[in-house]
């Protein structure tokens, strides 16, 4: 595909890097020479210095033959303008990054597609939604919902006391008369290898295991692993950033008791005026005495979303040492993901990765409805809609020539999530959740074309 990215900031560069690894034809446009120089030296892409809202610049980037234009500059006005111009100049599809989530809420009412903007994404809103989901699934390190929770992906680390350590996948499944979960990826402790499990794959102590669960599956997993899905009510948030504000607002509307700590006095007062149901405290959240004064040890969850990754990590470690059950840190450095479990933080959230996942489904072939990359694993989760002429349609799963490095995690039919075994027959309009390693993606895509 020919893809143009406007904006070489953190999201734009990360997207360009991921897409260039997949041998896509990428053109990156930005006004900042240093950002472009770094991208040009480290990635196999074309870079252009200039204003992406310039028609001449878009024509130089050959926008008329582009499959996708992604505008992810720091200015939402610029991003919308780039998409409108690109569409008029012949681009097939456009995506704009925005910060005002009202645009997403009223997308159909306003009719952005009529202007030429096909999709709107907000990395901050995606991060706030991810945090809410993690609080609802407090026993797990990672979580992602398909079709409003009909199927849910969860990730956890296996302790020695987990009942199925030492057992095979098939043996573990025999504990329940009805199966409401299935393992789809395993990373062995101390390795970087991702395993797509089969019936004879053994669970081992220290494994990071990703499961797909239908209704009741999360409770079954907690029972088998000895973990507790604790109800979270009292939450402390460090940082009044856009993500901090959105998280505090949304949680308070769902009857959570929320405290928000913000170091900037002016910002803190503005937040206090806006967030009526949130207790806003002006102070330095790195100050342990302040955290103790605000009863951090009584909190069920601590969420650190300041603009500094190191501050977020260190403050979460302090919260963990004070007995807080669930800690979530916003980080920008992707390398930190490998450290999250070893240093004791429950979950790391990265808005670049969330934005990339949201955009990546438009790159994949077949009718991809949703997509996410597994944190710290070399695997992707894809949700496909089955069309009447798809190769997989009207076939039993056991008869489909599925690659060994991919697995069907579940099926959503008429809004109901199902853990599908070999004799399950796939029908038109089913939604199929597939986990696959990069080498098998093209082969999997062909089954849904």
mmCIF file of C-alpha atoms in Angstrom, residues 192-439:
data_model
loop_
_atom_site.group_PDB
_atom_site.id
_atom_site.type_symbol
_atom_site.label_atom_id
_atom_site.label_comp_id
_atom_site.label_asym_id
_atom_site.label_seq_id
_atom_site.Cartn_x
_atom_site.Cartn_y
_atom_site.Cartn_z
ATOM 1 C CA UNK A 192 11.129 -13.192 23.979
ATOM 2 C CA UNK A 193 9.514 -16.070 22.048
ATOM 3 C CA UNK A 194 5.757 -16.102 21.499
ATOM 4 C CA UNK A 195 4.109 -19.531 21.321
ATOM 5 C CA UNK A 196 0.716 -20.161 19.702
ATOM 6 C CA UNK A 197 -0.546 -22.978 21.978
ATOM 7 C CA UNK A 198 -2.013 -26.305 20.861
ATOM 8 C CA UNK A 199 -3.764 -29.033 22.871
ATOM 9 C CA UNK A 200 -0.494 -30.608 23.993
ATOM 10 C CA UNK A 201 1.231 -27.308 24.941
ATOM 11 C CA UNK A 202 2.154 -27.279 28.635
ATOM 12 C CA UNK A 203 1.602 -24.339 30.975
ATOM 13 C CA UNK A 204 4.698 -23.507 33.067
ATOM 14 C CA UNK A 205 5.336 -21.352 36.123
ATOM 15 C CA UNK A 206 6.123 -17.754 35.145
ATOM 16 C CA UNK A 207 4.422 -17.993 31.737
ATOM 17 C CA UNK A 208 2.666 -14.885 30.487
ATOM 18 C CA UNK A 209 -0.521 -16.293 28.960
ATOM 19 C CA UNK A 210 -3.076 -14.447 26.823
ATOM 20 C CA UNK A 211 -6.633 -15.821 26.835
ATOM 21 C CA UNK A 212 -9.829 -15.085 24.931
ATOM 22 C CA UNK A 213 -12.822 -15.315 27.270
ATOM 23 C CA UNK A 214 -16.571 -15.334 26.750
ATOM 24 C CA UNK A 215 -19.108 -14.584 29.520
ATOM 25 C CA UNK A 216 -17.921 -16.204 32.753
ATOM 26 C CA UNK A 217 -14.456 -16.998 31.443
ATOM 27 C CA UNK A 218 -12.740 -14.313 33.503
ATOM 28 C CA UNK A 219 -14.158 -15.723 36.748
ATOM 29 C CA UNK A 220 -13.076 -19.254 35.768
ATOM 30 C CA UNK A 221 -9.536 -18.039 35.084
ATOM 31 C CA UNK A 222 -9.369 -16.252 38.432
ATOM 32 C CA UNK A 223 -10.499 -19.432 40.175
ATOM 33 C CA UNK A 224 -7.889 -21.566 38.397
ATOM 34 C CA UNK A 225 -5.001 -19.126 38.875
ATOM 35 C CA UNK A 226 -5.775 -18.018 42.418
ATOM 36 C CA UNK A 227 -6.153 -14.387 41.379
ATOM 37 C CA UNK A 228 -8.936 -12.109 42.603
ATOM 38 C CA UNK A 229 -10.909 -9.770 40.371
ATOM 39 C CA UNK A 230 -11.219 -7.165 43.125
ATOM 40 C CA UNK A 231 -13.967 -4.593 42.821
ATOM 41 C CA UNK A 232 -12.244 -1.218 42.427
ATOM 42 C CA UNK A 233 -13.967 1.806 43.935
ATOM 43 C CA UNK A 234 -11.330 4.263 45.226
ATOM 44 C CA UNK A 235 -8.931 5.572 42.582
ATOM 45 C CA UNK A 236 -6.059 8.049 42.728
ATOM 46 C CA UNK A 237 -4.843 9.659 39.504
ATOM 47 C CA UNK A 238 -1.532 11.476 39.208
ATOM 48 C CA UNK A 239 -1.443 14.071 36.433
ATOM 49 C CA UNK A 240 -4.118 16.366 35.035
ATOM 50 C CA UNK A 241 -3.169 15.746 31.403
ATOM 51 C CA UNK A 242 -5.824 15.135 28.746
ATOM 52 C CA UNK A 243 -5.709 11.440 29.645
ATOM 53 C CA UNK A 244 -5.907 12.213 33.370
ATOM 54 C CA UNK A 245 -8.856 14.545 32.831
ATOM 55 C CA UNK A 246 -10.775 12.099 30.601
ATOM 56 C CA UNK A 247 -10.117 9.185 32.957
ATOM 57 C CA UNK A 248 -11.174 11.147 36.048
ATOM 58 C CA UNK A 249 -14.307 12.471 34.347
ATOM 59 C CA UNK A 250 -15.431 9.095 33.005
ATOM 60 C CA UNK A 251 -14.707 7.203 36.237
ATOM 61 C CA UNK A 252 -16.511 9.780 38.389
ATOM 62 C CA UNK A 253 -19.575 9.486 36.161
ATOM 63 C CA UNK A 254 -19.534 5.728 36.840
ATOM 64 C CA UNK A 255 -19.628 6.332 40.609
ATOM 65 C CA UNK A 256 -15.920 5.735 41.307
ATOM 66 C CA UNK A 257 -14.406 7.793 44.141
ATOM 67 C CA UNK A 258 -11.646 9.695 42.368
ATOM 68 C CA UNK A 259 -8.772 11.835 43.677
ATOM 69 C CA UNK A 260 -6.651 13.661 41.109
ATOM 70 C CA UNK A 261 -3.264 15.198 41.970
ATOM 71 C CA UNK A 262 -1.921 17.954 39.696
ATOM 72 C CA UNK A 263 1.305 19.900 40.306
ATOM 73 C CA UNK A 264 0.399 22.999 38.268
ATOM 74 C CA UNK A 265 -1.738 25.298 40.419
ATOM 75 C CA UNK A 266 -3.626 26.938 37.541
ATOM 76 C CA UNK A 267 -4.380 23.610 35.857
ATOM 77 C CA UNK A 268 -5.501 22.135 39.193
ATOM 78 C CA UNK A 269 -8.008 24.968 39.775
ATOM 79 C CA UNK A 270 -9.370 24.623 36.224
ATOM 80 C CA UNK A 271 -9.814 20.873 36.741
ATOM 81 C CA UNK A 272 -11.533 21.448 40.095
ATOM 82 C CA UNK A 273 -14.025 23.785 38.402
ATOM 83 C CA UNK A 274 -14.726 21.299 35.592
ATOM 84 C CA UNK A 275 -14.718 17.988 37.489
ATOM 85 C CA UNK A 276 -17.439 18.489 40.099
ATOM 86 C CA UNK A 277 -17.410 14.899 41.391
ATOM 87 C CA UNK A 278 -13.604 14.616 41.601
ATOM 88 C CA UNK A 279 -11.426 15.730 44.524
ATOM 89 C CA UNK A 280 -8.600 17.697 42.866
ATOM 90 C CA UNK A 281 -5.425 18.247 44.911
ATOM 91 C CA UNK A 282 -2.718 20.759 43.954
ATOM 92 C CA UNK A 283 0.606 19.188 44.875
ATOM 93 C CA UNK A 284 3.628 17.170 43.769
ATOM 94 C CA UNK A 285 2.561 13.550 43.392
ATOM 95 C CA UNK A 286 6.194 12.437 43.736
ATOM 96 C CA UNK A 287 6.081 13.586 47.371
ATOM 97 C CA UNK A 288 5.518 10.439 49.459
ATOM 98 C CA UNK A 289 4.304 12.485 52.433
ATOM 99 C CA UNK A 290 1.571 14.054 50.283
ATOM 100 C CA UNK A 291 0.489 10.626 49.025
ATOM 101 C CA UNK A 292 0.319 9.325 52.598
ATOM 102 C CA UNK A 293 -1.681 12.391 53.705
ATOM 103 C CA UNK A 294 -4.169 11.587 50.943
ATOM 104 C CA UNK A 295 -4.466 8.003 52.209
ATOM 105 C CA UNK A 296 -2.815 6.274 49.269
ATOM 106 C CA UNK A 297 -2.808 2.980 51.205
ATOM 107 C CA UNK A 298 -6.646 3.032 51.166
ATOM 108 C CA UNK A 299 -6.785 3.279 47.363
ATOM 109 C CA UNK A 300 -7.846 0.323 45.223
ATOM 110 C CA UNK A 301 -6.011 1.665 42.169
ATOM 111 C CA UNK A 302 -3.303 4.211 41.375
ATOM 112 C CA UNK A 303 -3.000 5.614 37.842
ATOM 113 C CA UNK A 304 -0.043 7.809 36.875
ATOM 114 C CA UNK A 305 -0.454 9.730 33.610
ATOM 115 C CA UNK A 306 1.916 12.699 33.866
ATOM 116 C CA UNK A 307 3.973 13.696 30.831
ATOM 117 C CA UNK A 308 7.060 11.999 32.279
ATOM 118 C CA UNK A 309 7.356 8.196 31.933
ATOM 119 C CA UNK A 310 9.942 7.871 34.707
ATOM 120 C CA UNK A 311 7.742 9.823 37.140
ATOM 121 C CA UNK A 312 4.813 7.562 36.270
ATOM 122 C CA UNK A 313 6.824 4.397 36.850
ATOM 123 C CA UNK A 314 8.387 5.560 40.130
ATOM 124 C CA UNK A 315 5.093 6.847 41.570
ATOM 125 C CA UNK A 316 3.412 3.510 40.723
ATOM 126 C CA UNK A 317 6.206 1.668 42.533
ATOM 127 C CA UNK A 318 5.627 3.870 45.584
ATOM 128 C CA UNK A 319 1.870 3.125 45.386
ATOM 129 C CA UNK A 320 2.584 -0.613 45.121
ATOM 130 C CA UNK A 321 4.825 -0.437 48.207
ATOM 131 C CA UNK A 322 1.920 1.173 50.103
ATOM 132 C CA UNK A 323 -0.360 -1.780 49.333
ATOM 133 C CA UNK A 324 -2.325 -0.442 46.342
ATOM 134 C CA UNK A 325 -3.791 -3.457 44.493
ATOM 135 C CA UNK A 326 -3.761 -2.131 40.913
ATOM 136 C CA UNK A 327 -1.169 0.230 39.400
ATOM 137 C CA UNK A 328 -1.216 1.621 35.854
ATOM 138 C CA UNK A 329 1.519 3.837 34.370
ATOM 139 C CA UNK A 330 1.502 5.787 31.107
ATOM 140 C CA UNK A 331 4.841 5.381 29.310
ATOM 141 C CA UNK A 332 6.216 6.665 26.026
ATOM 142 C CA UNK A 333 9.280 4.428 25.748
ATOM 143 C CA UNK A 334 8.287 1.094 24.211
ATOM 144 C CA UNK A 335 11.342 -0.587 25.776
ATOM 145 C CA UNK A 336 9.793 -0.164 29.222
ATOM 146 C CA UNK A 337 7.118 -2.734 28.365
ATOM 147 C CA UNK A 338 9.618 -5.531 28.845
ATOM 148 C CA UNK A 339 10.305 -4.302 32.387
ATOM 149 C CA UNK A 340 6.740 -3.858 33.661
ATOM 150 C CA UNK A 341 6.314 -7.228 35.347
ATOM 151 C CA UNK A 342 9.876 -7.530 36.658
ATOM 152 C CA UNK A 343 9.732 -4.144 38.404
ATOM 153 C CA UNK A 344 6.301 -4.782 39.901
ATOM 154 C CA UNK A 345 3.902 -2.504 37.988
ATOM 155 C CA UNK A 346 0.670 -4.212 36.941
ATOM 156 C CA UNK A 347 0.133 -2.509 33.586
ATOM 157 C CA UNK A 348 1.857 -0.037 31.289
ATOM 158 C CA UNK A 349 -0.204 1.962 28.782
ATOM 159 C CA UNK A 350 1.277 3.523 25.652
ATOM 160 C CA UNK A 351 -0.900 5.844 23.578
ATOM 161 C CA UNK A 352 1.315 5.458 20.478
ATOM 162 C CA UNK A 353 0.697 1.718 20.504
ATOM 163 C CA UNK A 354 -3.056 2.195 21.044
ATOM 164 C CA UNK A 355 -3.264 4.656 18.148
ATOM 165 C CA UNK A 356 -1.199 2.368 15.910
ATOM 166 C CA UNK A 357 -3.459 -0.612 16.721
ATOM 167 C CA UNK A 358 -6.506 1.459 15.860
ATOM 168 C CA UNK A 359 -5.031 2.513 12.513
ATOM 169 C CA UNK A 360 -3.444 -0.847 11.618
ATOM 170 C CA UNK A 361 -6.766 -2.538 10.933
ATOM 171 C CA UNK A 362 -7.129 -0.342 7.829
ATOM 172 C CA UNK A 363 -3.849 -1.758 6.517
ATOM 173 C CA UNK A 364 -4.880 -5.396 6.872
ATOM 174 C CA UNK A 365 -6.691 -7.210 4.053
ATOM 175 C CA UNK A 366 -10.077 -8.862 4.477
ATOM 176 C CA UNK A 367 -12.826 -7.147 6.448
ATOM 177 C CA UNK A 368 -10.912 -6.381 9.650
ATOM 178 C CA UNK A 369 -13.249 -4.935 12.291
ATOM 179 C CA UNK A 370 -10.744 -4.563 15.142
ATOM 180 C CA UNK A 371 -7.074 -5.197 15.787
ATOM 181 C CA UNK A 372 -4.576 -5.044 18.614
ATOM 182 C CA UNK A 373 -0.936 -6.005 19.017
ATOM 183 C CA UNK A 374 -0.187 -7.966 22.170
ATOM 184 C CA UNK A 375 1.994 -6.016 24.598
ATOM 185 C CA UNK A 376 5.555 -7.293 24.667
ATOM 186 C CA UNK A 377 4.632 -10.227 22.388
ATOM 187 C CA UNK A 378 5.303 -10.704 18.712
ATOM 188 C CA UNK A 379 1.670 -11.428 17.812
ATOM 189 C CA UNK A 380 -1.474 -9.681 16.590
ATOM 190 C CA UNK A 381 -5.143 -10.134 17.433
ATOM 191 C CA UNK A 382 -7.457 -9.544 14.478
ATOM 192 C CA UNK A 383 -11.247 -9.555 14.316
ATOM 193 C CA UNK A 384 -12.598 -10.419 10.856
ATOM 194 C CA UNK A 385 -16.180 -10.334 9.592
ATOM 195 C CA UNK A 386 -16.972 -13.403 7.482
ATOM 196 C CA UNK A 387 -18.404 -12.582 4.061
ATOM 197 C CA UNK A 388 -20.475 -14.989 1.978
ATOM 198 C CA UNK A 389 -17.581 -15.468 -0.465
ATOM 199 C CA UNK A 390 -14.864 -15.828 2.192
ATOM 200 C CA UNK A 391 -12.930 -19.103 1.870
ATOM 201 C CA UNK A 392 -13.645 -19.871 5.516
ATOM 202 C CA UNK A 393 -17.432 -19.436 5.209
ATOM 203 C CA UNK A 394 -19.617 -22.559 5.756
ATOM 204 C CA UNK A 395 -16.642 -24.651 6.872
ATOM 205 C CA UNK A 396 -15.955 -26.432 10.145
ATOM 206 C CA UNK A 397 -12.883 -25.055 11.898
ATOM 207 C CA UNK A 398 -11.115 -28.441 11.789
ATOM 208 C CA UNK A 399 -11.435 -28.487 7.982
ATOM 209 C CA UNK A 400 -9.842 -25.055 7.481
ATOM 210 C CA UNK A 401 -6.161 -25.151 6.472
ATOM 211 C CA UNK A 402 -5.133 -22.774 9.228
ATOM 212 C CA UNK A 403 -1.378 -22.047 9.637
ATOM 213 C CA UNK A 404 0.288 -23.530 12.743
ATOM 214 C CA UNK A 405 1.367 -20.070 13.876
ATOM 215 C CA UNK A 406 -2.243 -18.821 14.132
ATOM 216 C CA UNK A 407 -5.294 -19.784 16.181
ATOM 217 C CA UNK A 408 -9.003 -18.924 16.275
ATOM 218 C CA UNK A 409 -9.707 -17.511 19.725
ATOM 219 C CA UNK A 410 -13.470 -17.176 19.475
ATOM 220 C CA UNK A 411 -16.525 -16.374 17.378
ATOM 221 C CA UNK A 412 -19.176 -13.697 17.867
ATOM 222 C CA UNK A 413 -22.563 -14.691 16.392
ATOM 223 C CA UNK A 414 -25.656 -12.503 16.793
ATOM 224 C CA UNK A 415 -23.867 -10.530 19.539
ATOM 225 C CA UNK A 416 -22.967 -13.624 21.607
ATOM 226 C CA UNK A 417 -19.335 -14.570 22.210
ATOM 227 C CA UNK A 418 -18.519 -18.268 21.723
ATOM 228 C CA UNK A 419 -15.376 -20.306 22.332
ATOM 229 C CA UNK A 420 -15.415 -22.361 19.131
ATOM 230 C CA UNK A 421 -13.872 -25.838 18.906
ATOM 231 C CA UNK A 422 -12.993 -27.943 15.839
ATOM 232 C CA UNK A 423 -16.537 -29.040 14.953
ATOM 233 C CA UNK A 424 -17.887 -25.445 14.965
ATOM 234 C CA UNK A 425 -19.240 -24.386 11.544
ATOM 235 C CA UNK A 426 -18.455 -20.804 10.506
ATOM 236 C CA UNK A 427 -21.268 -18.816 8.893
ATOM 237 C CA UNK A 428 -21.680 -15.577 6.987
ATOM 238 C CA UNK A 429 -21.622 -12.451 9.226
ATOM 239 C CA UNK A 430 -19.799 -14.280 12.041
ATOM 240 C CA UNK A 431 -17.048 -12.226 13.652
ATOM 241 C CA UNK A 432 -13.900 -14.333 14.082
ATOM 242 C CA UNK A 433 -11.113 -13.354 16.507
ATOM 243 C CA UNK A 434 -7.739 -14.700 15.347
ATOM 244 C CA UNK A 435 -4.331 -14.544 17.035
ATOM 245 C CA UNK A 436 -1.365 -14.935 14.712
ATOM 246 C CA UNK A 437 2.360 -14.426 14.492
ATOM 247 C CA UNK A 438 3.562 -11.927 11.832
ATOM 248 C CA UNK A 439 4.702 -14.645 9.421
#
